[in-house]
Short mmCIF file of C-alpha atoms in Angstrom, two decimals:
data_model
loop_
_atom_site.label_atom_id
_atom_site.label_comp_id
_atom_site.label_asym_id
_atom_site.label_seq_id
_atom_site.Cartn_x
_atom_site.Cartn_y
_atom_site.Cartn_z
CA MET N 5 -0.71 39.45 -1.77
CA VAL N 6 -2.00 37.65 -4.64
CA ARG N 7 0.87 36.35 -7.17
CA SER N 8 0.58 39.49 -10.40
CA ASP N 9 0.40 36.63 -12.89
CA PHE N 10 -3.05 36.08 -11.61
CA MET N 11 -4.39 39.44 -10.52
CA SER N 12 -6.70 39.12 -13.87
CA THR N 13 -10.21 39.19 -14.75
CA ASN N 14 -9.98 36.39 -16.45
CA LYS N 15 -8.82 33.90 -13.47
CA THR N 16 -12.21 32.45 -11.49
CA VAL N 17 -12.25 30.95 -7.93
CA ALA N 18 -14.77 28.27 -7.05
CA VAL N 19 -15.85 27.55 -3.50
CA VAL N 20 -17.85 23.98 -3.25
CA LEU N 21 -19.48 23.42 -0.74
CA PRO N 22 -20.64 19.94 -0.37
CA ALA N 23 -24.84 19.77 1.82
CA TYR N 24 -26.39 17.47 3.15
CA ASN N 25 -29.62 18.86 5.38
CA GLU N 26 -27.98 22.53 5.39
CA ALA N 27 -30.96 25.01 5.90
CA LYS N 28 -30.36 26.12 9.10
CA ALA N 29 -26.59 27.12 8.32
CA ILE N 30 -25.76 27.41 4.97
CA GLY N 31 -27.08 31.12 4.01
CA LYS N 32 -24.26 32.50 6.44
CA VAL N 33 -21.74 30.36 4.96
CA LEU N 34 -22.89 31.18 1.58
CA ALA N 35 -23.30 34.88 2.95
CA GLY N 36 -19.90 34.72 4.05
CA ILE N 37 -17.63 34.02 0.42
CA PRO N 38 -15.86 36.51 -1.17
CA ALA N 39 -17.28 37.93 -4.00
CA SER N 40 -13.62 37.85 -5.28
CA ILE N 41 -10.45 37.74 -4.36
CA GLY N 42 -7.67 40.45 -5.92
CA LEU N 43 -8.93 40.83 -9.68
CA MET N 44 -10.12 37.35 -9.15
CA SER N 45 -13.72 36.39 -9.32
CA VAL N 46 -15.30 34.11 -6.72
CA SER N 47 -18.33 32.06 -7.83
CA ALA N 48 -20.30 29.12 -4.53
CA VAL N 49 -20.79 25.58 -6.06
CA VAL N 50 -23.32 23.95 -3.68
CA VAL N 51 -23.71 20.14 -3.98
CA ASP N 52 -27.32 19.05 -2.37
CA ASP N 53 -26.42 15.61 -1.28
CA GLY N 54 -30.15 14.09 -1.58
CA SER N 55 -31.36 16.78 1.16
CA THR N 56 -34.79 16.72 2.78
CA ASP N 57 -34.89 20.22 3.88
CA HIS N 58 -34.75 23.50 2.20
CA THR N 59 -30.90 23.52 1.07
CA ALA N 60 -31.29 23.99 -2.57
CA GLU N 61 -33.70 27.01 -2.47
CA ILE N 62 -31.20 28.85 -0.12
CA ALA N 63 -28.05 28.15 -1.99
CA ARG N 64 -29.81 29.23 -5.00
CA ARG N 65 -31.36 32.60 -2.83
CA HIS N 66 -27.24 33.19 -2.17
CA GLY N 67 -26.80 33.12 -5.78
CA ALA N 68 -24.93 29.62 -5.59
CA LYS N 69 -24.93 27.68 -8.55
CA VAL N 70 -27.24 24.30 -6.97
CA ILE N 71 -26.14 20.55 -8.44
CA ARG N 72 -28.44 18.37 -6.67
CA HIS N 73 -28.30 14.48 -6.10
CA LEU N 74 -31.48 12.45 -5.82
CA THR N 75 -30.01 10.84 -3.32
CA ASN N 76 -28.10 10.33 -0.01
CA LEU N 77 -24.79 10.21 -2.05
CA GLY N 78 -22.37 10.85 1.07
CA ALA N 79 -19.50 13.44 1.51
CA GLY N 80 -17.62 12.06 -1.13
CA ALA N 81 -19.26 11.51 -3.79
CA ALA N 82 -20.64 15.40 -3.03
CA THR N 83 -17.57 16.78 -2.99
CA VAL N 84 -16.19 15.09 -6.43
CA THR N 85 -19.21 15.92 -8.15
CA GLY N 86 -18.43 19.92 -6.88
CA MET N 87 -15.01 19.23 -8.06
CA GLN N 88 -16.11 18.01 -11.48
CA ALA N 89 -18.36 20.82 -11.84
CA ALA N 90 -15.91 23.14 -10.73
CA LYS N 91 -13.78 22.10 -13.79
CA VAL N 92 -16.26 22.66 -16.23
CA LEU N 93 -16.73 26.18 -15.26
CA ASP N 94 -13.50 26.22 -16.15
CA ALA N 95 -11.70 27.15 -12.65
CA ASP N 96 -8.28 28.14 -12.32
CA VAL N 97 -8.72 27.34 -8.28
CA ILE N 98 -11.01 25.18 -6.74
CA VAL N 99 -11.67 25.67 -2.74
CA THR N 100 -13.53 22.91 -0.85
CA ILE N 101 -15.23 24.11 2.85
CA ASP N 102 -18.10 22.27 4.95
CA ALA N 103 -21.55 23.95 4.40
CA ASP N 104 -22.23 23.32 8.43
CA GLY N 105 -20.50 26.55 9.11
CA GLN N 106 -17.48 25.37 11.11
CA HIS N 107 -14.87 26.43 8.84
CA ASN N 108 -15.12 30.91 8.50
CA PRO N 109 -15.18 31.62 4.71
CA ALA N 110 -13.19 34.45 5.46
CA ASP N 111 -9.88 32.38 5.33
CA ILE N 112 -10.75 31.34 1.76
CA GLN N 113 -8.69 33.97 0.54
CA LEU N 114 -5.71 32.87 3.02
CA LEU N 115 -6.11 29.76 1.54
CA VAL N 116 -5.94 30.83 -1.77
CA GLU N 117 -3.27 33.53 -1.28
CA CYS N 118 -1.16 30.44 -0.28
CA LEU N 119 -2.08 28.31 -2.84
CA LEU N 120 -0.75 30.86 -5.64
CA ASP N 121 2.23 32.39 -3.74
CA GLY N 122 3.75 28.80 -2.95
CA PRO N 123 3.34 27.89 -5.46
CA TYR N 124 1.56 24.91 -4.53
CA ASP N 125 -1.10 22.15 -5.63
CA VAL N 126 -3.30 21.78 -2.78
CA VAL N 127 -3.46 24.05 0.97
CA ILE N 128 -4.67 22.30 3.35
CA GLY N 129 -6.54 24.53 6.51
CA SER N 130 -5.46 22.45 9.67
CA ARG N 131 -7.72 22.75 12.47
CA LEU N 132 -4.85 21.19 14.63
CA LEU N 133 -2.67 23.76 13.50
CA ASP N 134 -4.69 26.18 16.12
CA PRO N 135 -7.01 23.82 18.29
CA ALA N 136 -7.79 26.45 20.52
CA GLY N 137 -11.74 25.35 21.36
CA MET N 138 -11.71 22.34 19.32
CA PRO N 139 -13.31 19.72 21.62
CA ALA N 140 -11.43 17.04 23.59
CA SER N 141 -12.75 14.50 21.88
CA ARG N 142 -12.51 15.82 18.53
CA PHE N 143 -8.62 16.35 19.05
CA ALA N 144 -7.88 12.84 19.81
CA ALA N 145 -10.03 11.63 17.29
CA ASN N 146 -8.63 13.33 14.18
CA LEU N 147 -4.60 12.45 15.94
CA LEU N 148 -5.95 8.60 15.53
CA LEU N 149 -7.52 9.86 12.15
CA ASN N 150 -3.80 11.09 11.28
CA ALA N 151 -2.09 8.15 12.34
CA VAL N 152 -4.57 5.76 10.21
CA THR N 153 -4.29 7.81 7.37
CA TYR N 154 -0.05 7.20 7.26
CA LEU N 155 -0.84 3.75 7.71
CA VAL N 156 -3.08 3.24 5.04
CA HIS N 157 -1.57 6.38 2.70
CA GLY N 158 1.93 6.90 3.98
CA LYS N 159 1.52 10.44 4.20
CA ILE N 160 1.62 12.44 6.90
CA VAL N 161 -0.16 15.72 7.75
CA SER N 162 -1.38 18.02 10.19
CA ASP N 163 -5.36 17.57 9.60
CA SER N 164 -5.86 14.50 7.11
CA GLN N 165 -9.37 14.96 7.44
CA SER N 166 -9.93 18.77 6.71
CA GLY N 167 -12.54 19.17 4.31
CA PHE N 168 -11.24 23.25 3.71
CA LYS N 169 -8.79 23.33 1.41
CA ALA N 170 -7.85 25.11 -1.99
CA TYR N 171 -6.66 23.22 -4.75
CA SER N 172 -5.35 24.48 -8.52
CA ARG N 173 -6.92 22.94 -11.24
CA GLY N 174 -3.79 21.29 -11.51
CA ALA N 175 -4.09 18.93 -8.61
CA ILE N 176 -8.10 18.55 -9.37
CA GLU N 177 -6.78 16.59 -12.76
CA ALA N 178 -4.06 14.56 -11.50
CA MET N 179 -6.54 13.58 -8.29
CA ALA N 180 -7.94 9.91 -9.23
CA LEU N 181 -10.77 9.79 -6.76
CA SER N 182 -13.18 7.19 -5.62
CA SER N 183 -14.44 7.61 -2.14
CA SER N 184 -18.19 7.85 -1.70
CA GLY N 185 -17.86 8.55 2.52
CA TYR N 186 -16.05 10.57 4.50
CA GLU N 187 -12.58 8.28 4.00
CA ILE N 188 -12.28 11.26 0.46
CA CYS N 189 -10.22 13.19 2.90
CA SER N 190 -8.18 10.54 3.78
CA GLU N 191 -7.85 9.66 -0.41
CA ILE N 192 -6.83 12.92 -0.54
CA ILE N 193 -4.32 13.07 0.83
CA GLY N 194 -3.32 9.57 -0.34
CA GLU N 195 -3.39 10.78 -3.37
CA ILE N 196 -1.12 13.87 -3.21
CA TYR N 197 1.54 11.37 -2.15
CA ARG N 198 0.97 9.09 -5.17
CA LYS N 199 1.01 12.05 -7.65
CA ASN N 200 3.99 13.84 -5.76
CA LEU N 201 1.61 17.03 -5.28
CA ARG N 202 3.31 19.94 -3.65
CA TYR N 203 1.15 21.06 -0.64
CA LYS N 204 1.29 23.12 2.62
CA SER N 205 -0.68 23.18 5.77
CA VAL N 206 -1.69 26.55 6.96
CA PRO N 207 -3.59 27.14 10.94
CA ILE N 208 -7.90 28.13 10.95
CA LYS N 209 -9.71 28.64 13.93
CA ALA N 210 -13.09 25.64 13.37
CA VAL N 211 -16.04 27.11 14.94
CA TYR N 212 -17.62 24.74 17.34
CA THR N 213 -21.70 25.42 17.89
CA ASP N 214 -24.43 22.74 18.73
CA TYR N 215 -25.34 22.81 15.47
CA SER N 216 -21.68 22.17 13.52
CA LYS N 217 -20.53 19.59 16.63
CA ALA N 218 -24.00 17.35 15.79
CA LYS N 219 -23.87 17.53 12.24
CA GLY N 220 -19.52 16.44 12.43
CA GLN N 221 -18.38 12.39 12.50
CA HIS N 222 -19.96 11.31 15.23
CA PHE N 223 -18.04 7.82 17.00
CA LEU N 224 -19.45 5.17 14.99
CA ASN N 225 -19.44 7.28 11.93
CA GLY N 226 -15.35 7.38 12.76
CA ILE N 227 -14.93 3.70 13.95
CA ASN N 228 -16.45 3.25 9.97
CA LEU N 229 -14.17 5.65 8.63
CA ILE N 230 -10.94 4.08 10.29
CA ILE N 231 -12.57 0.55 9.38
CA GLY N 232 -12.74 1.64 5.57
CA LEU N 233 -9.36 2.81 5.29
CA LEU N 234 -7.49 -0.24 6.79
CA MET N 235 -9.97 -2.21 4.44
CA ARG N 236 -8.08 0.12 1.44
CA MET N 237 -5.26 -0.93 2.79
CA LEU N 238 -5.26 -4.54 3.40
CA ARG N 239 -6.65 -4.66 -0.33
CA ARG N 240 -3.45 -3.08 -1.87
CA ALA N 241 -1.67 -5.81 0.19
#
């Protein structure tokens, strides 16, 4: 159940989708986003990160608000742009979700209700709490990145690299994010720790298709992410 103090039509949820060349998948993701949760209205904000396909056109066709980066700035930069847009829209709850179809948009309600029932500042959708169907290489890579995130930021969570999260507006305003690439996920975990934000991880089942696996982090991206996180730790030392 959604808490009664949020059962009001003047409360809103903004779902942020960072997207780069996601024309093949984004329409289905947007179609699955609920129009409301309880009496809270839900809107979608797509940040088109310099796509060269029809991502923006498809997003608009599905009623999403679209913000375009003229060039590809990275997943982190697109996430931050979407969070800033959600604040401008005066959203009470902000959800981030991948645009490649890996996450089930029906789980948005699960994360939002958990956030409000806690109450929590951040709820993390964790693939590793329900890893059935996750490729073994992805599972191992995520465990490694959890360990590196702990070394860098001092906070251990079950799925540090999940892009599927729900935030209170206060959490978004409290965090100071500067990462432009995939390291944004680890930086968010660090900000949860530094700002003493209340958080919870809940199990989600990821959908692994050939397309979503091809669009995800590759081995070289993972190595670059680890190097970037370790460099961040050395700069703080």
